[in-house]
Amino acid sequence: MRKTTFAIIVLCLCSLCSIEAQTVRKGNKFWDGYTLYTVQEVRMDKYVYMTDPHGAELTLEKTEGQTGEYTLLPSRQADEPPIRHAEFGWRVQYMVYEDAHFLVVRKPSGVAMHTLIRTSNDLKACEQLEELRLMEQDCDEGSKYKYQYVLTNKFLDNFMYPQLRFMRNGILARHGYRFSTPLMQEHFSQMPWYKPCDDNSAIKLNPIEQVNIELINSQEALPSSERPAESDVDQSDM
């Protein structure tokens, strides 16, 4: 009886921890690749006000009854969101996977358009980490497709359209995704770690991989004027 009671208590505590982990709190800092936001106030345990070092404000409203769900609200200081490719009224999801805590700004369709990663670092440390990840990208061919950390739009801005396509498909390739196009087949067959699986539907992506794929896909879909470069490469694969 005692063991059963203890198990129930542990499960309840785990549930509470999960809820706590997905709630934005005063003092939390979020890095989106461009700037570092600090939560200045959480009013009525519902309205979240965070600012960047220049005073630009990002406002969220907690969705009642839904853990980790927020809505992007108009700021008291600006007519449009300080983060690019976003609109007021869009959903903002607080996600937690292993040690990563991050906000995902999603279009009405549900597709990820922007990420803000919770951090304890200051602005300089965040910028240095972003630079380090870019250096790692160029050092090891295999490491290009691991991406077990949350990507940012700033990181993706460093790559042209064809590179983004290989990057996105590379996440799937690490799981043995069997590609249908000759270009992807030829590219990944040259990787010693690539082992095609028998059933693509059996592949399970973790939350970070799924968000990264959505984010890369959103970057590819941007108008040519907002992309680093133009390309005629098609997108017949995922």
Coordinates of C-alpha atoms in Angstrom, one line a residue:
M1 CA 0.0 0.0 0.0
R2 CA 2.8 2.4 1.0
K3 CA 4.6 1.6 -2.3
T4 CA 1.5 2.4 -4.3
T5 CA 1.0 5.6 -2.5
F6 CA 4.6 6.6 -2.9
A7 CA 4.4 5.8 -6.7
I8 CA 1.3 8.0 -7.0
I9 CA 3.1 10.9 -5.2
V10 CA 6.1 10.6 -7.4
L11 CA 3.9 10.6 -10.5
C12 CA 2.1 13.7 -9.3
L13 CA 5.4 15.5 -8.5
C14 CA 6.7 14.6 -12.0
S15 CA 3.6 16.1 -13.5
L16 CA 4.0 19.3 -11.5
C17 CA 7.6 19.5 -12.5
S18 CA 6.6 19.2 -16.1
I19 CA 4.0 22.0 -15.7
E20 CA 6.6 24.2 -14.0
A21 CA 9.2 23.6 -16.6
Q22 CA 6.8 24.8 -19.3
T23 CA 5.8 28.0 -17.7
V24 CA 7.7 31.3 -18.4
R25 CA 8.9 33.0 -15.3
K26 CA 10.2 36.4 -14.3
G27 CA 13.9 36.5 -14.9
N28 CA 14.0 33.8 -17.6
K29 CA 16.2 34.7 -20.5
F30 CA 15.5 33.6 -24.1
W31 CA 18.0 33.8 -27.0
D32 CA 16.7 33.8 -30.6
G33 CA 20.1 34.1 -32.4
Y34 CA 19.7 37.8 -32.9
T35 CA 19.1 39.1 -29.4
L36 CA 18.7 38.1 -25.8
Y37 CA 15.2 38.7 -24.2
T38 CA 14.7 38.9 -20.5
V39 CA 11.4 38.4 -18.8
Q40 CA 10.7 41.6 -16.8
E41 CA 7.2 40.8 -15.5
V42 CA 4.5 38.1 -15.5
R43 CA 1.3 40.0 -14.7
M44 CA -1.6 38.1 -13.2
D45 CA 0.3 34.9 -13.9
K46 CA -0.9 35.3 -17.4
Y47 CA 0.7 38.2 -19.3
V48 CA 4.4 37.9 -20.0
Y49 CA 6.5 41.0 -20.8
M50 CA 10.1 40.5 -21.9
T51 CA 12.5 43.0 -23.4
D52 CA 15.8 42.9 -25.4
P53 CA 18.8 45.1 -24.5
H54 CA 17.4 48.0 -26.6
G55 CA 14.0 47.9 -24.8
A56 CA 12.0 46.2 -27.6
E57 CA 9.2 44.4 -26.0
L58 CA 7.9 40.9 -26.6
T59 CA 4.5 40.2 -25.1
L60 CA 2.9 36.8 -24.6
E61 CA -0.5 35.7 -23.1
K62 CA -0.8 32.4 -21.5
T63 CA -3.5 30.2 -22.9
E64 CA -5.9 29.2 -20.1
G65 CA -6.0 25.5 -19.4
Q66 CA -3.2 24.5 -21.8
T67 CA 0.3 24.0 -20.3
G68 CA 3.1 25.6 -22.2
E69 CA 0.8 27.4 -24.6
Y70 CA 0.9 31.2 -25.2
T71 CA -0.2 33.7 -27.8
L72 CA 1.9 36.5 -29.3
L73 CA 0.3 39.8 -28.3
P74 CA 0.7 43.4 -29.5
S75 CA 3.4 45.2 -27.6
R76 CA 2.9 48.4 -25.7
Q77 CA 5.8 49.9 -27.6
A78 CA 5.5 48.6 -31.2
D79 CA 3.0 48.0 -33.9
E80 CA 4.6 44.7 -35.0
P81 CA 6.5 41.9 -33.3
P82 CA 10.2 42.5 -32.7
I83 CA 10.9 39.0 -34.1
R84 CA 10.8 38.6 -37.8
H85 CA 8.4 36.5 -39.8
A86 CA 5.8 36.6 -37.0
E87 CA 2.4 38.1 -36.6
F88 CA 0.3 39.0 -33.5
G89 CA -2.1 36.2 -32.6
W90 CA 0.3 33.4 -33.5
R91 CA 0.7 30.5 -31.2
V92 CA 3.9 30.3 -29.0
Q93 CA 4.6 26.9 -27.6
Y94 CA 7.0 26.3 -24.7
M95 CA 8.7 23.0 -25.4
V96 CA 11.0 21.0 -23.1
Y97 CA 13.2 18.1 -24.3
E98 CA 15.9 16.7 -22.1
D99 CA 17.9 19.8 -21.0
A100 CA 16.6 22.1 -23.7
H101 CA 13.9 24.6 -22.9
F102 CA 12.7 26.7 -25.8
L103 CA 9.8 28.7 -27.2
V104 CA 8.5 28.0 -30.7
V105 CA 6.6 30.6 -32.6
R106 CA 4.2 28.9 -35.0
K107 CA 2.1 30.0 -37.9
P108 CA -1.7 29.3 -37.8
S109 CA -1.0 26.2 -39.7
G110 CA 1.2 25.0 -36.8
V111 CA 4.5 25.2 -38.7
A112 CA 7.5 26.5 -36.7
M113 CA 8.8 29.9 -37.9
H114 CA 11.0 31.1 -35.0
T115 CA 12.7 29.8 -31.9
L116 CA 13.8 31.4 -28.7
I117 CA 16.1 29.2 -26.5
R118 CA 16.0 29.6 -22.7
T119 CA 19.5 30.3 -21.4
S120 CA 21.5 31.3 -18.4
N121 CA 24.2 33.0 -20.5
D122 CA 24.7 36.7 -21.1
L123 CA 24.5 38.2 -24.5
K124 CA 28.2 37.8 -25.3
A125 CA 28.2 34.1 -24.3
C126 CA 25.1 33.5 -26.5
E127 CA 26.8 35.1 -29.5
Q128 CA 30.0 33.1 -28.9
L129 CA 28.0 29.9 -28.7
E130 CA 26.3 30.7 -32.0
E131 CA 29.7 31.3 -33.7
L132 CA 31.0 28.0 -32.2
R133 CA 28.1 26.1 -33.7
L134 CA 28.9 27.6 -37.1
M135 CA 32.5 26.6 -36.8
E136 CA 31.5 23.0 -35.9
Q137 CA 29.3 23.0 -39.0
D138 CA 32.4 23.4 -41.2
C139 CA 34.6 21.0 -39.3
D140 CA 33.0 17.6 -39.6
E141 CA 30.7 16.4 -42.4
G142 CA 29.0 14.0 -40.1
S143 CA 28.2 16.6 -37.5
K144 CA 26.2 18.6 -40.0
Y145 CA 23.3 16.3 -39.5
K146 CA 23.2 15.7 -35.8
Y147 CA 21.6 18.9 -34.6
Q148 CA 20.6 17.8 -31.2
Y149 CA 20.3 21.4 -30.3
V150 CA 17.6 23.8 -31.3
L151 CA 18.4 25.8 -34.4
T152 CA 17.8 29.6 -34.7
N153 CA 16.8 31.7 -37.8
K154 CA 20.1 33.5 -37.3
F155 CA 22.1 30.3 -37.7
L156 CA 20.1 29.3 -40.8
D157 CA 20.7 32.7 -42.3
N158 CA 24.3 31.6 -43.0
F159 CA 23.2 29.0 -45.5
M160 CA 22.0 29.1 -49.1
Y161 CA 18.9 27.3 -50.4
P162 CA 20.7 24.1 -51.5
Q163 CA 22.6 23.8 -48.2
L164 CA 19.3 24.2 -46.3
R165 CA 17.8 21.4 -48.3
F166 CA 20.7 19.0 -47.6
M167 CA 20.7 20.1 -43.9
R168 CA 16.9 19.3 -43.6
N169 CA 17.1 16.0 -45.3
G170 CA 20.3 15.2 -43.3
I171 CA 18.3 15.1 -40.1
L172 CA 16.2 12.4 -41.6
A173 CA 19.2 10.6 -43.1
R174 CA 20.7 10.2 -39.6
H175 CA 17.7 8.0 -38.9
G176 CA 18.1 6.0 -42.2
Y177 CA 15.5 7.7 -44.2
R178 CA 15.3 6.1 -47.7
F179 CA 15.2 8.9 -50.2
S180 CA 13.3 8.8 -53.5
T181 CA 15.3 11.4 -55.5
P182 CA 18.7 10.5 -57.1
L183 CA 20.3 13.7 -55.8
M184 CA 19.6 12.8 -52.1
Q185 CA 20.4 9.1 -52.7
E186 CA 23.8 10.0 -54.2
H187 CA 24.7 12.5 -51.6
F188 CA 23.9 10.5 -48.5
S189 CA 25.2 7.2 -49.9
Q190 CA 28.6 8.7 -49.7
M191 CA 28.3 9.2 -45.9
P192 CA 29.8 6.3 -44.0
W193 CA 27.2 6.7 -41.3
Y194 CA 24.2 6.5 -43.6
K195 CA 22.3 3.2 -43.3
P196 CA 18.9 3.2 -45.3
C197 CA 16.1 1.7 -43.4
D198 CA 13.3 -0.5 -44.7
D199 CA 10.4 1.5 -43.6
N200 CA 10.4 5.4 -43.5
S201 CA 7.2 5.4 -41.5
A202 CA 9.0 3.7 -38.6
I203 CA 11.3 6.6 -38.1
K204 CA 10.7 8.6 -34.9
L205 CA 12.1 12.1 -34.6
N206 CA 12.6 13.7 -31.3
P207 CA 11.0 17.1 -30.6
I208 CA 14.1 19.1 -31.4
E209 CA 14.6 17.3 -34.7
Q210 CA 11.0 17.9 -35.7
V211 CA 11.2 21.6 -34.8
N212 CA 14.5 22.0 -36.7
I213 CA 13.1 20.4 -39.8
E214 CA 10.1 22.7 -39.7
L215 CA 12.3 25.7 -39.1
I216 CA 14.6 24.9 -42.0
N217 CA 11.6 24.3 -44.2
S218 CA 10.2 27.7 -43.3
Q219 CA 13.5 29.3 -44.1
E220 CA 13.6 27.6 -47.5
A221 CA 10.0 28.9 -48.2
L222 CA 11.0 32.5 -47.6
P223 CA 10.7 34.9 -50.6
S224 CA 14.0 35.2 -52.6
S225 CA 14.5 38.7 -51.3
E226 CA 14.7 37.4 -47.8
R227 CA 17.0 34.5 -48.5
P228 CA 20.8 34.6 -48.6
A229 CA 20.8 33.2 -52.2
E230 CA 18.5 31.9 -54.9
S231 CA 18.6 28.4 -56.4
D232 CA 16.6 26.3 -58.9
V233 CA 17.1 23.1 -56.9
D234 CA 13.7 21.5 -56.4
Q235 CA 12.2 20.2 -53.1
S236 CA 10.8 16.8 -54.2
D237 CA 12.0 15.1 -51.0
M238 CA 10.8 15.9 -47.5

